[in-house]
Each structure stands twice: as C-alpha cells, then as structure tokens.
Amino acid sequence: MSVITIREQQQTETGFKATVTFNDRAEYSITISDPFSAEEERELEWYFEQWLIYPMLEDVKAKRAAASVEKYGEELFKKLFKSDPDIYSEYKPLRNSINQLQIEIISKTPEFQALHWEALKDPDIAEPLAVNCIMLRKTVNDTPIPANVKKSPVINLLVVTARPDEDSDVGYRTISRPLVELIDNSQLRVNIELLRPGTYEALYKHLEEKGQGYYHIIHFDTHGALLSYEEFQKGVKSNKYLFQRGYGLENLQLYQGMKAFLIFEGETKGKATPVEASELANLLTGKKIPVCILNACQSEKQIKSDEEAIAQEYRETSLGSRLMAAGMQIVVAMGYSVTVSAAKIMMQQLYQHLFDKKEITTAIRLARKELFNIKQRQAYFNYKIDLEDWLLPVVYYNCPVDLNLGKFTPEEEEKYWESVGSKYRFLSPQYGFIGRDLEIIKIEKALLKHNILLLKGMGRTGKTTLLNYLREWWQRTNFAVDVFYFGYDEKSWNLEQILFEIGKQVYDRFEIAKFQAMNLKAQVQKLASKLRTESYVLILDNLESVTGQQLAIQNTLP
C-alpha cells in the first residue's frame, strides 16, 4: 500500500508550514491555509447542525453549503499537491490504484486537525479521495499505556447507549438492534454487551469488573456536545444537566472557551450527566481497549479561536483526539452532529465489513462510501433531505489494530456452541416485531431500580410477545445470564415445579440431585442465594390465572 504523509511543522499567521512525504521516500515542504473564510465555515456548520431542524427553509443556502464541500476539497488539493510540479508528479501515478492509497495527517496542534482533510478531492476524479482511499489522522502525543488486548477466540464488544430523555430522545435501539441482528444473521463470533443503565457510574464499575484487556471495541452510542461554561450553567439552571454530576466526577470548575463532552444518563428522565473528554480518557486509560467508536455528535469537532488570549483553552476540544491519549489504537468520531439515519447506515456497514475480516481502516472507508452513495437523511417534520455527511467520520490512528483473536481450543469451542444453543430463540410473529423501544427502555430502567416489575395491559395488546422477545434480547445483550419463563396459560405452576425447572438450568446433574433431596424451605433459600450471585430474570406470565374465576380462566391456583 502506498502512503502519503502530511505532517505539520509549525503554525503561521496565515496557516501552517508542513511537509508531504510519499512512501517515506520523497519529502517536500508546503504551505497550507484554510480554504474557507470564517463565514463559509459557519455556513457549513449551519448546514450540518441546524438545517435539518427546519429543512423547509433556506434551501438555497443549504445547496450552497453542500456545494462548498467539493470546492473546499479541490482548493485543499491544489494547495497540497499542485503548489509544486514535483509534488504533483509524485502523486499522479498513485491515483491509478487509489484503493491502495493511505493518507496520514500528523499534527502538533488541533488547528491543523480542524481542517476538513476528508473533503480532499482531486478535480480529475469524480469522488473525494477519502471515499476511495484510507484517510487517517495521528497526533504526536505519547500514549501512556498501549491498548494490548488479551487473546480471545471471540470479539468482545461493549455498547454504551445513553438516552437521558427516554421517549423524547433518539430511539433506544437505533444502533444496537441492527447490530445484534447483523451478528446473529451472520453467525459471527461476537460477544456483545449493552451497558445498563447508560450512566457514567455504571460504565466505571463495569470496566473495573471486567479488568484490563477484555474488550476489543467500545462503542459510545450517546449524545456529544461542545459546551462553554456558560452553556453548561444554562443547562444546569434549566434542569437539563446535573451540576453535582455524581459518582467519580468532580463538580465542573469555571473554564474558558469550549470543552468536549459525552452525555450520559442521570438518575431520572430528563437529567443528563456531561462527562468531559479528559475525564473519559482518564477512565479508559489502562483498560487496554484497542478500538473506540463514537457515533456521538460533535465528538471530533475542533474549535479554532481568533483570540490569542484564550487560544490555549481551545486546544483540546476534540473528544476523538483526546481519547487517543488513553492508549487506543484507533478512534472513530464525528466532526459535526450526525443524523440518526446516517449513524445507522454507517455503523451497519462498518461492523459488517469488520466482522467480514476486513481491516478496520478499510471497513471505515467502505462505510464512508455508503454514506456518499446514499445521501438521503430523515430530518424534522418528516422531511427527507440530502446531506454530504460522508465528510463527518474522522479516524484517529496510533498503530495497526491488533484484536489478538485466536482459535478456539476444542473445550472452548464446545462450551461456546453449547452456550449459543442453550439460549432462547424468539419466533417473530407473522408480521414481525416492530417498535417497542420505549417500553423496553422503561422496563429495563424500572427493573434496575426496583428489581420487581408488574406489567399490565388489556388482552391481546402484545404483553406475552414482548416478554418473549425480551427473553432473547436480554440474553443476547448480556442483561441477564438466563431468563426463566413460566406461562400460567400453559399450566398452574406451583412453587415446587418452578424450583425444579430453574434448578435444572442452573445446576449440573450432580448438584441437582442434592438440591432435590432438600426440603422445600431449604431449596428456596439455596436457589435464591444462587440467583443473587448473577443477573437472572424470572418471568411469571398470564398471572390473571392466580386471581381469575375458575369458570373463566383455564388454569387457576388457590
């Protein structure tokens, strides 16, 4: 693979002095400046951040902003490759095998990374370079503890989903449900876990429990934001953000400029916990997770300041670049706000190609290409708009990604497939299982708080179907080790029968014999003790049988 390296040397009043190197062989000095004026940059920001809110307005402005992406890319290409005939002569042969080209951007300052390198476009080629070649960014900062994951025959993936506003938020499983279905349909060796609840405290404790080098990928399916201290305080006063942010987090002190945050759930609906980039990086440092994916809005947005007095406060607004300091091998982030429909397209493509054993850098390129080819996005008021958001994914890179995947031993393979085969499989109803995300997030949050939940509803509204679906969903995403289901429409289950059925699943054949020899009181205490050691779910369905009239209900109990 051919490599073009663009390396920042120093910042100047009008731009940057840099070098461009071809295959570590020929090095040339260049001068780079931002192709956009401040006004053009603000218009591009409006295009990605604001237009989808009122898509019926300012169509001319939106078209101008969309066209400016190509203009920007060609102008940047001109400054980079056409400033010197020798540079262009080095580049020109490489475009004949553009899919085998890698472009690396190495910077000292966030301002250099704030340029839209992914827009880079050769005027003689129909598509931007980043759609057809691998585009990576690097920083010169040292990583304290490199992310060397433990050897494993399966990919361990942690998805952190945070929806602070519940029913007023993005769909709970917009990313996670297609991802789980992709894994299942492809029979991929992936162990996926969804963090519940989506709080910073839960993430902190979960990572501590798993220890170093367990996860190969951590995926943040959350909101992101760049906030000034004044904007944070405004959110506190409107009860949107928590000032006392809780477990493991200090109260935010006054700061100048902007800081990057990931938004986690609070304890109650509508209350969110902003976690600053350096705090998250500190948490992840030493956990040895090689890959981090952020489909959080603005997770790679860089801020450039014209005021020298506060310029230093703007130096680390990019959450994506900040997380590289945690020792990760690769971080995928977003430059501006990303629509739900774009995130869904990209993540499905990214994981599909990654699990198809393609290099992660290639998988990201192919996901970007899909965004380029499918530009229609869902906006507000049920409008459909076209967005050039293929530009938004940004890839930071430290070293070649090594997931350290190994082959199963015969014992591991038997245990793995036995575990897969023992899990409950949900049979979808005739017209499929659609929606229910709001009910699912409310049920999960209620169970985590109260442990016991009564689900009520009129007959034929889908309670049993929902519970059966949750049996598979909870096992598949590691919410529960096992789910025990007893339907009273089938028979009048009594305590002895329930104890026996659960005991058969949690004890081996030797221990179940001893368990059955005990009296009922002892069985209850022994099994309860076992079930408290891990997360199990017990479902008692159609319980109107307990209180129903004998002539009206088939199976009744005293």
XYZ file of C-alpha atoms in Angstrom:
558
model
C 0.000 0.000 0.000
C 1.257 3.487 -0.911
C 1.323 6.064 1.894
C 1.183 9.847 1.643
C 2.102 11.557 4.917
C 1.147 15.189 5.550
C 2.991 16.419 8.640
C 2.514 19.752 10.366
C 5.776 21.582 11.090
C 4.621 24.872 12.583
C 1.696 27.245 12.691
C 1.984 30.621 10.968
C -0.152 33.769 10.921
C -1.883 32.686 7.723
C -1.831 28.894 8.080
C 0.744 26.157 8.509
C 4.129 25.069 7.314
C 4.077 21.340 6.641
C 5.732 18.545 4.699
C 4.275 15.993 2.334
C 6.077 12.658 2.048
C 5.494 9.836 -0.433
C 6.203 6.313 0.876
C 8.792 7.631 3.383
C 10.974 8.449 0.406
C 10.406 11.844 -1.172
C 9.683 14.755 1.206
C 8.569 18.235 0.132
C 7.878 21.423 2.074
C 4.469 23.039 1.589
C 2.376 25.887 2.978
C -1.251 25.173 3.872
C -4.026 27.637 4.704
C -7.700 27.114 5.424
C -9.660 27.186 2.137
C -12.688 28.612 3.964
C -13.277 32.019 5.430
C -14.836 32.200 8.893
C -18.201 32.978 7.285
C -18.024 29.937 4.978
C -17.127 27.713 7.937
C -20.128 28.984 9.887
C -22.366 28.229 6.913
C -21.041 24.660 6.720
C -21.661 24.264 10.452
C -25.225 25.520 9.996
C -25.702 23.020 7.162
C -24.812 20.039 9.366
C -26.112 21.315 12.715
C -29.218 23.405 12.013
C -30.712 22.858 8.581
C -32.340 19.509 9.394
C -34.353 21.206 12.177
C -36.165 23.482 9.665
C -35.499 21.735 6.343
C -38.307 23.606 4.579
C -36.373 26.883 4.947
C -33.249 28.340 3.304
C -32.913 25.720 0.602
C -30.622 27.960 -1.455
C -28.255 28.402 1.474
C -28.202 24.640 2.056
C -27.363 23.924 -1.588
C -24.554 26.479 -1.458
C -23.127 24.876 1.688
C -23.353 21.394 0.133
C -21.524 22.582 -2.989
C -18.871 24.257 -0.841
C -17.658 20.839 0.349
C -16.400 19.960 -3.143
C -14.991 23.467 -3.579
C -13.153 23.161 -0.267
C -11.753 19.747 -1.167
C -10.424 20.849 -4.546
C -8.876 24.007 -3.097
C -7.170 21.975 -0.363
C -5.922 19.523 -3.010
C -4.499 22.411 -5.023
C -2.604 23.793 -2.020
C -1.317 20.336 -1.151
C -0.380 18.709 -4.447
C -0.310 21.433 -7.106
C 1.830 24.003 -5.347
C 4.918 22.266 -6.730
C 5.141 20.318 -10.052
C 7.438 17.766 -8.382
C 4.804 17.026 -5.711
C 2.114 16.510 -8.342
C 4.380 14.222 -10.366
C 4.876 12.072 -7.237
C 1.129 11.963 -6.563
C -0.164 11.360 -10.081
C 0.938 7.703 -10.502
C -0.615 6.792 -7.122
C -4.149 7.623 -8.204
C -4.077 4.760 -10.691
C -4.537 2.435 -7.699
C -6.451 4.792 -5.429
C -7.950 1.949 -3.344
C -4.417 1.001 -2.320
C -3.579 4.501 -1.098
C -3.385 5.637 2.525
C -3.193 9.319 3.510
C -1.948 10.150 7.012
C -2.369 13.547 8.668
C 0.125 14.059 11.521
C -0.346 17.177 13.646
C 1.042 19.066 16.585
C -1.979 21.323 17.060
C -5.794 20.916 16.982
C -5.932 23.772 14.474
C -4.209 21.608 11.863
C -6.681 18.799 12.533
C -9.542 21.294 12.288
C -9.046 21.410 8.523
C -11.550 19.161 6.723
C -8.979 16.711 5.365
C -11.679 14.179 4.494
C -13.011 16.640 1.876
C -9.732 16.414 -0.101
C -10.680 15.985 -3.776
C -8.712 15.542 -6.971
C -10.555 17.623 -9.648
C -9.838 14.849 -12.172
C -11.602 12.176 -10.073
C -15.382 12.134 -9.561
C -15.305 11.126 -5.878
C -13.397 12.631 -2.933
C -10.170 10.831 -2.031
C -11.460 9.717 1.390
C -14.252 7.731 -0.295
C -11.739 5.602 -2.208
C -8.591 5.640 -0.083
C -7.874 5.305 3.627
C -7.695 8.644 5.463
C -6.129 8.565 8.941
C -5.168 11.194 11.480
C -2.384 10.944 14.013
C -1.118 13.108 16.848
C 2.420 13.346 18.138
C 1.296 12.821 21.757
C 2.652 9.751 23.536
C 0.220 7.142 24.821
C 0.929 6.209 28.458
C -0.394 2.637 28.352
C -0.847 0.991 24.938
C -4.049 -0.994 24.387
C -2.882 -4.581 24.074
C -5.966 -6.745 24.389
C -5.920 -10.290 25.780
C -6.000 -13.195 23.338
C -9.570 -14.327 22.722
C -11.424 -16.563 20.233
C -14.357 -14.090 20.163
C -14.637 -10.311 19.751
C -15.844 -8.702 22.976
C -17.868 -5.569 22.188
C -19.297 -3.115 24.728
C -22.033 -0.752 23.513
C -22.696 2.238 25.775
C -26.166 3.603 24.941
C -27.395 6.681 26.807
C -30.880 8.136 26.286
C -31.416 10.704 29.073
C -34.756 11.905 27.663
C -36.214 8.414 27.048
C -39.365 8.900 24.913
C -38.240 12.392 23.809
C -34.856 11.084 22.743
C -33.380 9.176 19.818
C -34.728 5.618 19.545
C -33.180 3.450 22.257
C -32.032 0.639 19.940
C -31.468 2.528 16.681
C -27.849 1.349 16.609
C -27.843 -1.700 18.887
C -30.762 -3.654 17.401
C -29.432 -3.751 13.775
C -26.005 -4.556 15.183
C -27.308 -7.537 17.166
C -29.311 -8.758 14.164
C -26.223 -8.455 11.938
C -24.191 -10.555 14.380
C -26.923 -13.187 14.664
C -27.679 -13.427 10.947
C -24.006 -13.778 10.087
C -23.315 -16.190 12.977
C -20.338 -14.051 13.944
C -18.221 -14.884 16.968
C -19.037 -11.666 18.780
C -19.943 -11.316 22.427
C -21.954 -8.084 22.614
C -22.855 -6.391 25.889
C -25.092 -3.359 26.297
C -24.309 -1.224 29.318
C -27.342 -0.767 31.585
C -28.078 1.809 32.759
C -26.287 4.287 30.476
C -24.683 6.185 33.350
C -21.069 7.102 33.986
C -21.169 5.198 37.287
C -22.341 2.021 35.526
C -19.544 2.356 32.929
C -16.923 2.964 35.619
C -17.936 -0.085 37.658
C -18.439 -2.318 34.614
C -14.936 -1.629 33.260
C -13.423 -2.188 36.692
C -15.218 -5.527 36.949
C -14.061 -6.711 33.509
C -10.441 -5.677 34.087
C -7.716 -4.833 31.596
C -7.671 -6.092 28.042
C -11.122 -7.721 27.992
C -12.947 -5.605 25.407
C -11.783 -5.304 21.813
C -14.216 -2.494 20.946
C -16.097 0.094 22.995
C -18.903 1.876 21.119
C -20.447 5.067 22.511
C -23.996 5.416 21.187
C -24.616 8.661 23.035
C -25.001 12.376 22.512
C -21.913 14.580 22.369
C -21.549 18.331 22.721
C -19.072 21.192 22.740
C -20.002 23.443 25.636
C -18.755 26.696 27.078
C -19.024 27.002 30.858
C -21.896 29.452 30.350
C -23.769 26.896 28.203
C -23.193 24.224 30.835
C -24.542 26.517 33.579
C -27.552 27.339 31.432
C -28.243 23.607 31.131
C -27.966 23.249 34.919
C -30.455 26.073 35.529
C -32.958 24.531 33.092
C -32.582 21.134 34.859
C -31.085 19.562 31.738
C -27.619 18.908 33.206
C -26.604 17.873 36.696
C -24.171 20.257 38.418
C -23.259 17.675 41.052
C -22.511 15.026 38.463
C -22.200 12.167 40.924
C -20.058 9.054 41.127
C -16.382 9.533 40.210
C -16.859 13.075 38.893
C -15.918 16.411 40.466
C -18.087 19.497 40.108
C -17.070 21.380 36.972
C -14.906 24.397 37.721
C -15.065 27.619 35.711
C -13.201 27.262 32.406
C -12.626 29.482 29.378
C -13.527 28.596 25.801
C -15.133 25.276 24.884
C -14.797 21.705 26.118
C -15.917 18.418 24.566
C -18.397 16.240 26.486
C -20.150 12.907 26.142
C -23.648 12.986 27.607
C -24.547 10.116 29.954
C -27.856 9.380 31.647
C -28.690 10.763 35.064
C -30.747 9.065 37.726
C -34.088 10.299 36.385
C -35.615 11.086 32.995
C -34.529 14.419 31.537
C -31.441 14.735 33.756
C -28.137 14.219 31.931
C -24.540 13.936 33.120
C -21.964 15.616 30.847
C -18.562 13.902 31.114
C -15.616 15.913 29.815
C -13.145 14.429 27.306
C -10.198 14.251 29.690
C -12.343 12.564 32.374
C -13.434 9.876 29.940
C -9.876 9.449 28.665
C -8.650 9.022 32.248
C -11.287 6.340 32.860
C -10.334 4.413 29.716
C -6.571 4.720 30.230
C -5.196 1.348 31.249
C -8.329 -0.587 30.266
C -6.458 -1.659 27.094
C -9.357 -1.347 24.661
C -7.871 -1.055 21.155
C -10.890 0.346 19.258
C -13.271 3.138 20.242
C -16.241 4.119 18.056
C -18.102 7.343 18.762
C -21.299 7.870 16.830
C -21.802 10.781 19.219
C -22.470 14.153 17.634
C -19.548 16.604 17.551
C -17.144 14.042 19.018
C -14.468 15.158 16.547
C -15.433 18.793 16.164
C -12.440 21.088 16.546
C -12.716 24.739 17.531
C -10.367 27.387 16.228
C -10.052 30.627 18.186
C -9.140 34.005 16.747
C -8.441 35.394 20.209
C -4.861 34.718 21.222
C -5.614 35.331 24.899
C -7.864 32.275 25.158
C -6.409 30.166 22.358
C -4.858 27.715 24.799
C -8.312 26.945 26.222
C -9.460 25.766 22.776
C -6.610 23.380 22.231
C -8.348 20.116 23.083
C -11.976 20.365 22.026
C -11.885 17.122 20.063
C -13.110 14.164 22.088
C -11.841 11.785 19.408
C -8.258 13.054 19.509
C -8.316 13.274 23.310
C -9.230 9.595 23.629
C -6.068 8.630 21.753
C -4.259 9.617 24.934
C -5.999 6.657 26.603
C -3.750 4.347 24.566
C -6.289 3.222 21.983
C -5.106 2.024 18.605
C -7.948 3.627 16.637
C -10.816 6.032 17.376
C -13.702 6.787 15.015
C -15.509 10.068 15.752
C -17.865 12.588 14.121
C -16.985 16.120 13.011
C -20.456 17.679 13.411
C -23.891 16.471 14.506
C -24.754 13.231 12.748
C -28.317 12.243 11.905
C -29.805 9.026 13.249
C -30.274 7.676 9.715
C -26.625 8.383 8.812
C -25.346 6.763 12.014
C -27.435 3.665 11.318
C -26.109 3.322 7.739
C -22.520 3.849 8.754
C -22.481 1.554 11.764
C -24.157 -1.309 9.916
C -21.606 -1.056 7.117
C -18.676 -0.621 9.466
C -19.461 -3.701 11.537
C -20.490 -5.801 8.561
C -17.108 -5.283 6.876
C -15.194 -5.523 10.148
C -16.813 -8.839 11.019
C -16.151 -9.948 7.451
C -12.474 -9.887 8.483
C -11.577 -6.713 6.625
C -9.053 -4.314 8.179
C -10.896 -1.787 10.332
C -9.467 1.103 8.285
C -10.897 -0.483 5.131
C -14.230 -1.121 6.881
C -14.432 2.580 7.787
C -13.649 3.623 4.214
C -16.398 1.375 2.865
C -18.849 2.741 5.431
C -17.974 6.282 4.318
C -18.537 5.241 0.704
C -22.017 4.008 1.621
C -22.817 7.408 3.162
C -21.546 9.041 -0.037
C -23.760 6.862 -2.235
C -26.877 7.085 -0.019
C -27.246 10.746 0.918
C -30.933 10.955 1.827
C -31.485 11.602 5.537
C -34.531 11.901 7.776
C -34.985 15.477 9.026
C -37.568 17.131 11.261
C -41.236 17.443 10.227
C -40.862 14.138 8.356
C -38.787 15.818 5.639
C -36.174 13.936 3.632
C -33.021 15.892 2.781
C -29.717 15.110 1.077
C -26.602 15.636 3.199
C -22.912 15.448 2.336
C -22.274 13.863 5.737
C -19.793 11.305 4.365
C -17.402 14.076 5.391
C -18.134 13.708 9.105
C -16.459 10.426 10.174
C -12.903 11.115 11.320
C -10.407 8.361 12.090
C -7.562 8.746 14.591
C -4.882 6.105 14.413
C -1.911 5.175 16.591
C -0.731 1.876 15.160
C -2.057 -1.120 13.188
C -5.041 -2.591 15.024
C -4.399 -5.991 16.583
C -7.537 -7.573 18.051
C -5.405 -10.568 19.081
C -8.034 -13.082 18.016
C -7.064 -16.715 18.381
C -8.564 -20.081 17.537
C -10.826 -21.988 19.888
C -9.401 -24.853 21.862
C -11.675 -27.920 21.496
C -13.020 -27.287 25.010
C -13.663 -23.574 24.337
C -15.431 -24.318 21.062
C -17.709 -26.907 22.685
C -18.552 -24.533 25.542
C -19.198 -21.638 23.142
C -21.598 -23.511 20.872
C -23.296 -25.148 23.858
C -23.892 -21.661 25.255
C -25.267 -20.435 21.912
C -27.540 -23.459 21.590
C -28.935 -23.145 25.105
C -30.159 -19.589 24.618
C -33.849 -18.971 23.992
C -34.761 -18.140 20.388
C -37.661 -15.789 19.793
C -40.028 -16.733 16.977
C -41.158 -13.495 15.375
C -44.951 -13.110 14.913
C -46.452 -13.199 11.419
C -45.890 -9.523 10.673
C -42.592 -9.163 12.528
C -41.690 -7.500 15.816
C -41.784 -3.736 15.301
C -41.168 -0.859 17.698
C -41.496 -1.285 21.484
C -38.198 0.560 22.104
C -39.856 2.937 24.540
C -41.397 0.084 26.512
C -38.079 -1.788 26.547
C -36.048 1.134 27.929
C -38.705 1.821 30.586
C -38.855 -1.859 31.606
C -35.063 -2.133 31.859
C -34.700 1.063 33.883
C -37.536 0.040 36.204
C -36.005 -3.398 36.829
C -32.601 -1.890 37.625
C -34.192 0.380 40.217
C -36.823 -1.856 41.788
C -35.981 -5.479 40.845
C -39.668 -6.455 40.664
C -41.948 -5.201 37.890
C -45.659 -5.695 37.232
C -46.538 -5.360 33.543
C -50.235 -4.637 32.963
C -52.304 -4.147 29.831
C -55.527 -5.145 28.135
C -55.831 -8.535 26.494
C -54.244 -9.037 23.039
C -52.032 -5.932 23.286
C -48.828 -7.955 22.969
C -47.606 -8.368 26.574
C -46.611 -12.018 26.133
C -44.979 -11.352 22.746
C -42.962 -8.500 24.270
C -41.847 -10.666 27.204
C -40.824 -13.498 24.897
C -38.877 -11.074 22.724
C -37.137 -9.709 25.829
C -36.052 -13.220 26.805
C -33.856 -13.408 23.705
C -32.836 -9.715 23.708
C -31.694 -9.794 27.336
C -29.668 -12.954 26.901
C -28.168 -11.793 23.607
C -27.008 -8.463 25.039
C -25.900 -9.845 28.410
C -28.515 -8.076 30.510
C -29.194 -11.467 32.087
C -27.284 -14.726 32.347
C -30.549 -16.610 31.885
C -34.258 -15.843 31.729
C -36.777 -18.264 33.277
C -40.294 -18.091 31.855
C -43.440 -19.626 33.327
C -46.708 -19.049 31.473
C -49.833 -19.680 33.502
C -51.817 -20.055 30.320
C -49.922 -23.347 29.872
C -50.415 -24.766 33.385
C -50.861 -23.799 37.019
C -47.204 -23.564 38.026
C -46.640 -24.056 41.744
C -43.541 -23.348 43.814
C -42.124 -26.894 43.683
C -42.390 -27.003 39.898
C -40.746 -23.578 39.479
C -37.883 -24.548 41.786
C -37.288 -27.767 39.866
C -37.347 -26.130 36.406
C -34.935 -23.362 37.431
C -32.714 -25.805 39.303
C -32.315 -27.949 36.168
C -30.891 -24.935 34.320
C -28.528 -23.549 36.954
C -27.162 -26.787 38.476
C -25.297 -29.669 36.865
C -26.704 -33.191 37.075
C -24.851 -33.989 40.319
C -25.851 -30.809 42.140
C -29.490 -31.010 41.036
C -29.768 -34.415 42.706
C -28.599 -32.959 46.038
C -30.891 -29.976 45.529
C -33.962 -32.180 45.038
C -33.161 -34.124 48.188
C -33.597 -30.960 50.294
C -36.892 -29.878 51.814
C -38.855 -27.057 50.167
C -37.704 -24.322 52.573
C -34.047 -25.217 52.057
C -34.492 -25.368 48.273
C -35.948 -21.856 48.248
C -33.036 -20.405 50.239
C -30.331 -22.277 48.292
C -31.741 -21.288 44.905
C -32.330 -17.670 45.948
C -28.707 -17.481 47.071
C -27.566 -18.820 43.704
C -29.728 -16.409 41.721
C -28.377 -13.407 43.665
C -24.823 -14.104 42.523
C -25.528 -13.030 38.932
C -28.219 -11.310 36.875
C -31.159 -13.662 36.293
C -34.692 -12.807 35.238
C -37.821 -14.683 36.330
C -40.981 -14.072 34.273
C -44.419 -15.165 35.507
C -46.828 -14.544 32.643
C -50.643 -14.571 32.429
C -50.924 -14.227 36.193
C -54.632 -13.454 35.987
C -54.805 -17.238 36.456
C -53.959 -16.675 40.116
C -56.897 -14.369 40.786
C -59.327 -15.359 37.999
C -62.589 -17.170 38.432
C -62.389 -20.917 37.831
C -65.023 -20.959 35.117
C -63.427 -18.003 33.278
C -59.741 -18.992 33.440
C -58.389 -22.370 32.361
C -55.567 -22.704 34.906
C -56.219 -21.421 38.429
C -54.477 -21.643 41.796
C -55.854 -21.334 45.311
